[in-house]
Tab-separated table of C-alpha atoms in Angstrom:
chain	number	residue	atom	x	y	z
A	1	UNK	CA	108.076	90.359	99.041
A	2	UNK	CA	105.156	90.360	96.261
A	3	UNK	CA	107.538	87.159	93.983
A	4	UNK	CA	106.254	86.928	90.265
A	5	UNK	CA	103.071	89.485	89.462
A	6	UNK	CA	101.275	88.442	86.128
A	7	UNK	CA	98.250	89.958	85.365
A	8	UNK	CA	95.974	89.747	84.341
A	9	UNK	CA	94.774	86.869	85.498
A	10	UNK	CA	92.001	86.425	82.724
A	11	UNK	CA	91.399	88.308	79.429
A	12	UNK	CA	89.097	87.272	76.563
A	13	UNK	CA	89.498	88.481	73.257
A	14	UNK	CA	88.712	88.440	69.594
A	15	UNK	CA	90.557	86.836	66.410
A	16	UNK	CA	92.724	89.529	65.496
A	17	UNK	CA	92.989	91.763	68.591
A	18	UNK	CA	96.049	92.915	70.510
A	19	UNK	CA	97.160	92.804	73.755
A	20	UNK	CA	99.801	92.554	75.912
A	21	UNK	CA	100.270	90.360	79.205
A	22	UNK	CA	102.352	91.943	81.894
A	23	UNK	CA	104.316	90.281	83.792
A	24	UNK	CA	107.089	91.821	87.109
A	25	UNK	CA	109.079	90.334	89.496
A	26	UNK	CA	110.905	92.271	92.590
A	27	UNK	CA	113.656	89.813	93.216
A	28	UNK	CA	116.488	91.118	91.103
A	29	UNK	CA	116.565	87.982	88.396
A	30	UNK	CA	117.988	88.051	85.989
A	31	UNK	CA	116.279	85.459	84.335
A	32	UNK	CA	112.893	85.347	82.916
A	33	UNK	CA	110.447	83.800	80.975
A	34	UNK	CA	107.509	83.046	79.231
A	35	UNK	CA	105.445	79.299	79.535
A	36	UNK	CA	101.855	78.600	78.046
A	37	UNK	CA	100.477	75.808	79.369
A	38	UNK	CA	97.818	73.120	77.554
A	39	UNK	CA	96.407	70.398	78.407
A	40	UNK	CA	98.700	66.871	77.545
A	41	UNK	CA	101.260	68.982	77.123
A	42	UNK	CA	102.925	70.223	79.991
A	43	UNK	CA	104.182	73.307	79.850
A	44	UNK	CA	105.937	74.787	76.289
A	45	UNK	CA	108.636	78.254	76.262
A	46	UNK	CA	107.855	80.920	74.677
A	47	UNK	CA	110.719	83.618	74.822
A	48	UNK	CA	112.955	84.015	77.464
A	49	UNK	CA	115.519	86.345	78.678
A	50	UNK	CA	118.830	86.380	79.933
A	51	UNK	CA	118.936	90.752	81.681
A	52	UNK	CA	117.440	93.295	80.666
A	53	UNK	CA	118.344	94.071	76.510
A	54	UNK	CA	118.396	90.210	75.732
A	55	UNK	CA	115.855	89.049	74.355
A	56	UNK	CA	115.608	85.240	72.369
A	57	UNK	CA	113.247	82.590	71.473
A	58	UNK	CA	111.547	79.355	72.996
A	59	UNK	CA	109.861	76.174	71.845
A	60	UNK	CA	106.518	78.457	70.812
A	61	UNK	CA	107.491	81.938	69.430
A	62	UNK	CA	105.269	82.208	66.683
A	63	UNK	CA	102.152	85.279	67.169
A	64	UNK	CA	104.270	86.697	70.312
A	65	UNK	CA	106.696	89.131	70.783
A	66	UNK	CA	108.059	90.705	74.736
A	67	UNK	CA	110.714	93.069	75.078
A	68	UNK	CA	113.371	93.641	78.449
A	69	UNK	CA	113.836	97.594	79.234
A	70	UNK	CA	114.280	96.539	82.935
A	71	UNK	CA	115.250	94.350	84.665
A	72	UNK	CA	111.786	94.033	86.459
A	73	UNK	CA	109.319	93.987	84.026
A	74	UNK	CA	108.979	91.136	81.161
A	75	UNK	CA	105.364	91.693	79.386
A	76	UNK	CA	104.412	89.357	76.653
A	77	UNK	CA	102.808	91.023	73.377
A	78	UNK	CA	99.633	89.360	71.566
A	79	UNK	CA	99.973	91.153	68.414
A	80	UNK	CA	96.971	89.580	66.222
A	81	UNK	CA	95.065	86.919	68.739
A	82	UNK	CA	94.184	83.741	67.397
A	83	UNK	CA	92.016	80.616	69.093
A	84	UNK	CA	95.367	78.783	68.801
A	85	UNK	CA	96.156	81.213	71.436
A	86	UNK	CA	93.904	79.876	73.894
A	87	UNK	CA	95.841	78.586	76.400
A	88	UNK	CA	96.950	79.524	80.347
A	89	UNK	CA	100.807	81.341	80.019
A	90	UNK	CA	103.076	81.623	82.922
A	91	UNK	CA	105.944	84.259	83.500
A	92	UNK	CA	108.157	82.647	85.439
A	93	UNK	CA	112.203	83.399	86.973
A	94	UNK	CA	115.017	82.856	88.794
A	95	UNK	CA	118.186	84.816	89.688
A	96	UNK	CA	122.306	83.282	89.913
A	97	UNK	CA	123.175	80.787	87.431
A	98	UNK	CA	123.814	76.988	87.661
A	99	UNK	CA	120.348	74.588	88.382
A	100	UNK	CA	118.525	77.645	89.854
A	101	UNK	CA	115.242	76.984	90.401
A	102	UNK	CA	112.434	78.881	88.549
A	103	UNK	CA	110.168	81.611	90.675
A	104	UNK	CA	106.594	80.809	88.979
A	105	UNK	CA	103.727	84.006	88.421
A	106	UNK	CA	100.039	82.404	89.431
A	107	UNK	CA	99.020	82.192	85.673
A	108	UNK	CA	96.753	84.158	83.618
A	109	UNK	CA	93.918	82.867	81.912
A	110	UNK	CA	93.087	84.155	77.973
A	111	UNK	CA	90.172	82.934	75.487
A	112	UNK	CA	90.707	83.908	71.716
A	113	UNK	CA	86.517	83.547	70.611
B	1	UNK	CA	117.895	67.705	72.549
B	2	UNK	CA	116.493	67.310	75.481
B	3	UNK	CA	113.562	65.596	76.230
B	4	UNK	CA	111.385	64.360	79.230
B	5	UNK	CA	108.267	62.045	79.075
B	6	UNK	CA	106.224	61.349	81.966
B	7	UNK	CA	104.496	57.796	80.976
B	8	UNK	CA	101.251	58.017	83.618
B	9	UNK	CA	98.781	61.420	82.891
B	10	UNK	CA	96.870	59.993	85.983
B	11	UNK	CA	97.328	58.155	89.145
B	12	UNK	CA	95.174	57.199	92.084
B	13	UNK	CA	96.315	56.384	95.280
B	14	UNK	CA	94.724	55.677	98.905
B	15	UNK	CA	95.628	57.914	101.336
B	16	UNK	CA	98.343	56.506	103.959
B	17	UNK	CA	100.042	54.250	100.657
B	18	UNK	CA	103.216	55.094	98.798
B	19	UNK	CA	102.842	57.021	95.742
B	20	UNK	CA	104.908	57.213	93.038
B	21	UNK	CA	105.026	59.641	90.001
B	22	UNK	CA	107.212	58.516	86.970
B	23	UNK	CA	109.493	60.544	84.872
B	24	UNK	CA	112.649	59.577	82.459
B	25	UNK	CA	114.886	61.983	80.817
B	26	UNK	CA	117.159	62.393	77.896
B	27	UNK	CA	119.886	64.651	77.551
B	28	UNK	CA	123.323	64.771	76.057
B	29	UNK	CA	125.031	65.616	79.288
B	30	UNK	CA	124.643	65.492	82.435
B	31	UNK	CA	121.092	66.465	83.506
B	32	UNK	CA	119.792	69.017	86.089
B	33	UNK	CA	116.125	67.641	86.995
B	34	UNK	CA	113.417	68.750	89.082
B	35	UNK	CA	110.067	68.319	89.893
B	36	UNK	CA	106.981	71.312	90.434
B	37	UNK	CA	103.880	70.708	91.508
B	38	UNK	CA	101.036	72.939	90.745
B	39	UNK	CA	97.379	73.004	92.685
B	40	UNK	CA	94.822	73.948	90.979
B	41	UNK	CA	94.157	77.578	89.464
B	42	UNK	CA	97.735	78.412	91.373
B	43	UNK	CA	101.063	78.385	89.556
B	44	UNK	CA	104.161	75.874	89.605
B	45	UNK	CA	105.385	75.945	92.770
B	46	UNK	CA	109.062	73.978	93.143
B	47	UNK	CA	109.733	70.277	95.164
B	48	UNK	CA	112.780	69.086	94.571
B	49	UNK	CA	115.805	68.886	92.430
B	50	UNK	CA	118.787	66.767	91.698
B	51	UNK	CA	122.223	68.247	90.277
B	52	UNK	CA	125.030	65.908	91.429
B	53	UNK	CA	126.093	63.615	94.376
B	54	UNK	CA	123.019	61.070	96.073
B	55	UNK	CA	120.736	59.838	94.156
B	56	UNK	CA	118.552	59.872	96.746
B	57	UNK	CA	116.952	63.705	96.986
B	58	UNK	CA	114.843	64.555	99.757
B	59	UNK	CA	112.344	68.043	98.827
B	60	UNK	CA	109.439	69.785	99.753
B	61	UNK	CA	106.536	68.366	102.058
B	62	UNK	CA	107.938	64.774	102.842
B	63	UNK	CA	108.684	64.516	99.030
B	64	UNK	CA	111.992	62.948	97.628
B	65	UNK	CA	112.973	61.117	94.348
B	66	UNK	CA	115.509	58.651	93.340
B	67	UNK	CA	117.821	59.619	90.086
B	68	UNK	CA	118.677	56.302	88.305
B	69	UNK	CA	121.579	57.643	85.292
B	70	UNK	CA	121.071	53.630	84.174
B	71	UNK	CA	117.922	54.212	83.399
B	72	UNK	CA	117.755	57.933	82.654
B	73	UNK	CA	114.130	58.032	85.234
B	74	UNK	CA	113.962	60.369	87.904
B	75	UNK	CA	110.397	59.073	89.856
B	76	UNK	CA	108.872	60.747	92.307
B	77	UNK	CA	108.251	59.309	95.864
B	78	UNK	CA	106.354	59.702	98.926
B	79	UNK	CA	106.102	57.342	101.932
B	80	UNK	CA	102.701	57.818	102.994
B	81	UNK	CA	100.302	59.923	100.470
B	82	UNK	CA	98.214	62.678	102.040
B	83	UNK	CA	94.507	64.045	100.619
B	84	UNK	CA	96.540	67.524	100.292
B	85	UNK	CA	99.535	65.963	97.675
B	86	UNK	CA	96.874	65.713	95.064
B	87	UNK	CA	97.575	68.317	92.407
B	88	UNK	CA	99.449	68.066	88.845
B	89	UNK	CA	102.796	66.646	88.875
B	90	UNK	CA	105.344	68.038	86.201
B	91	UNK	CA	108.845	66.781	86.160
B	92	UNK	CA	111.848	68.610	84.451
B	93	UNK	CA	115.078	68.579	83.179
B	94	UNK	CA	117.967	71.309	81.793
B	95	UNK	CA	121.362	69.596	80.074
B	96	UNK	CA	124.338	71.222	80.942
B	97	UNK	CA	125.843	73.042	80.178
B	98	UNK	CA	122.101	74.014	78.565
B	99	UNK	CA	121.608	77.483	77.280
B	100	UNK	CA	120.136	79.889	79.484
B	101	UNK	CA	118.514	77.580	81.729
B	102	UNK	CA	116.066	76.403	79.884
B	103	UNK	CA	113.718	74.157	81.348
B	104	UNK	CA	111.808	70.804	79.003
B	105	UNK	CA	109.216	70.271	80.932
B	106	UNK	CA	107.032	66.769	81.163
B	107	UNK	CA	103.605	66.675	80.169
B	108	UNK	CA	101.898	66.279	84.330
B	109	UNK	CA	100.811	63.706	85.832
B	110	UNK	CA	97.449	64.186	88.121
B	111	UNK	CA	97.884	62.576	91.609
B	112	UNK	CA	94.866	61.938	92.800
B	113	UNK	CA	94.860	60.889	96.732
B	114	UNK	CA	91.410	58.580	97.847
B	115	UNK	CA	90.245	58.913	101.224
């Protein structure tokens, strides 16, 4: 049981380039989300999904797109990378309803030059 | 809107001593409260949660947390700290009923246990 798998673990981009961070979970979780972690700011929610075909914006969605075509996958797209998007990105999922615990991936460290 | 505050960026404690990591929250309804831990270069791991019931919640690795409604606090505690407890700790809150299980995280507290 792999849990939540994120790829790549590290990426360096130039300003204006695009890329996709991949996230896959094998726990049949309905809820998936993307957070970014910046020093002194904790984790901030970018986008989330409550099921296949349903996505919504979190606290800091600008510059990011998501889609949820399957239950397992929830990719995060940066259309035109900016230095302000340099961060560590975490994908997380949870199942069921109520106060369910989030299972996090190991993170993807992105640097935009 | 829901929010959570961790007033201490850094907490240092000697091995064997009790530790406390502080957390206060603000919600409009009843809170769901969580503690997560992050070891270097790893994702966050769940420690414990408060939903309802007993104000003292016990979690993984000997940690516990006390819910105090009047002080809107949910401090993390451990009676005897280990060097291996050194990590970054996050408190998180979700208002009930909250939309889509969104959690709001605090800014984190770096715990260092000195040998």
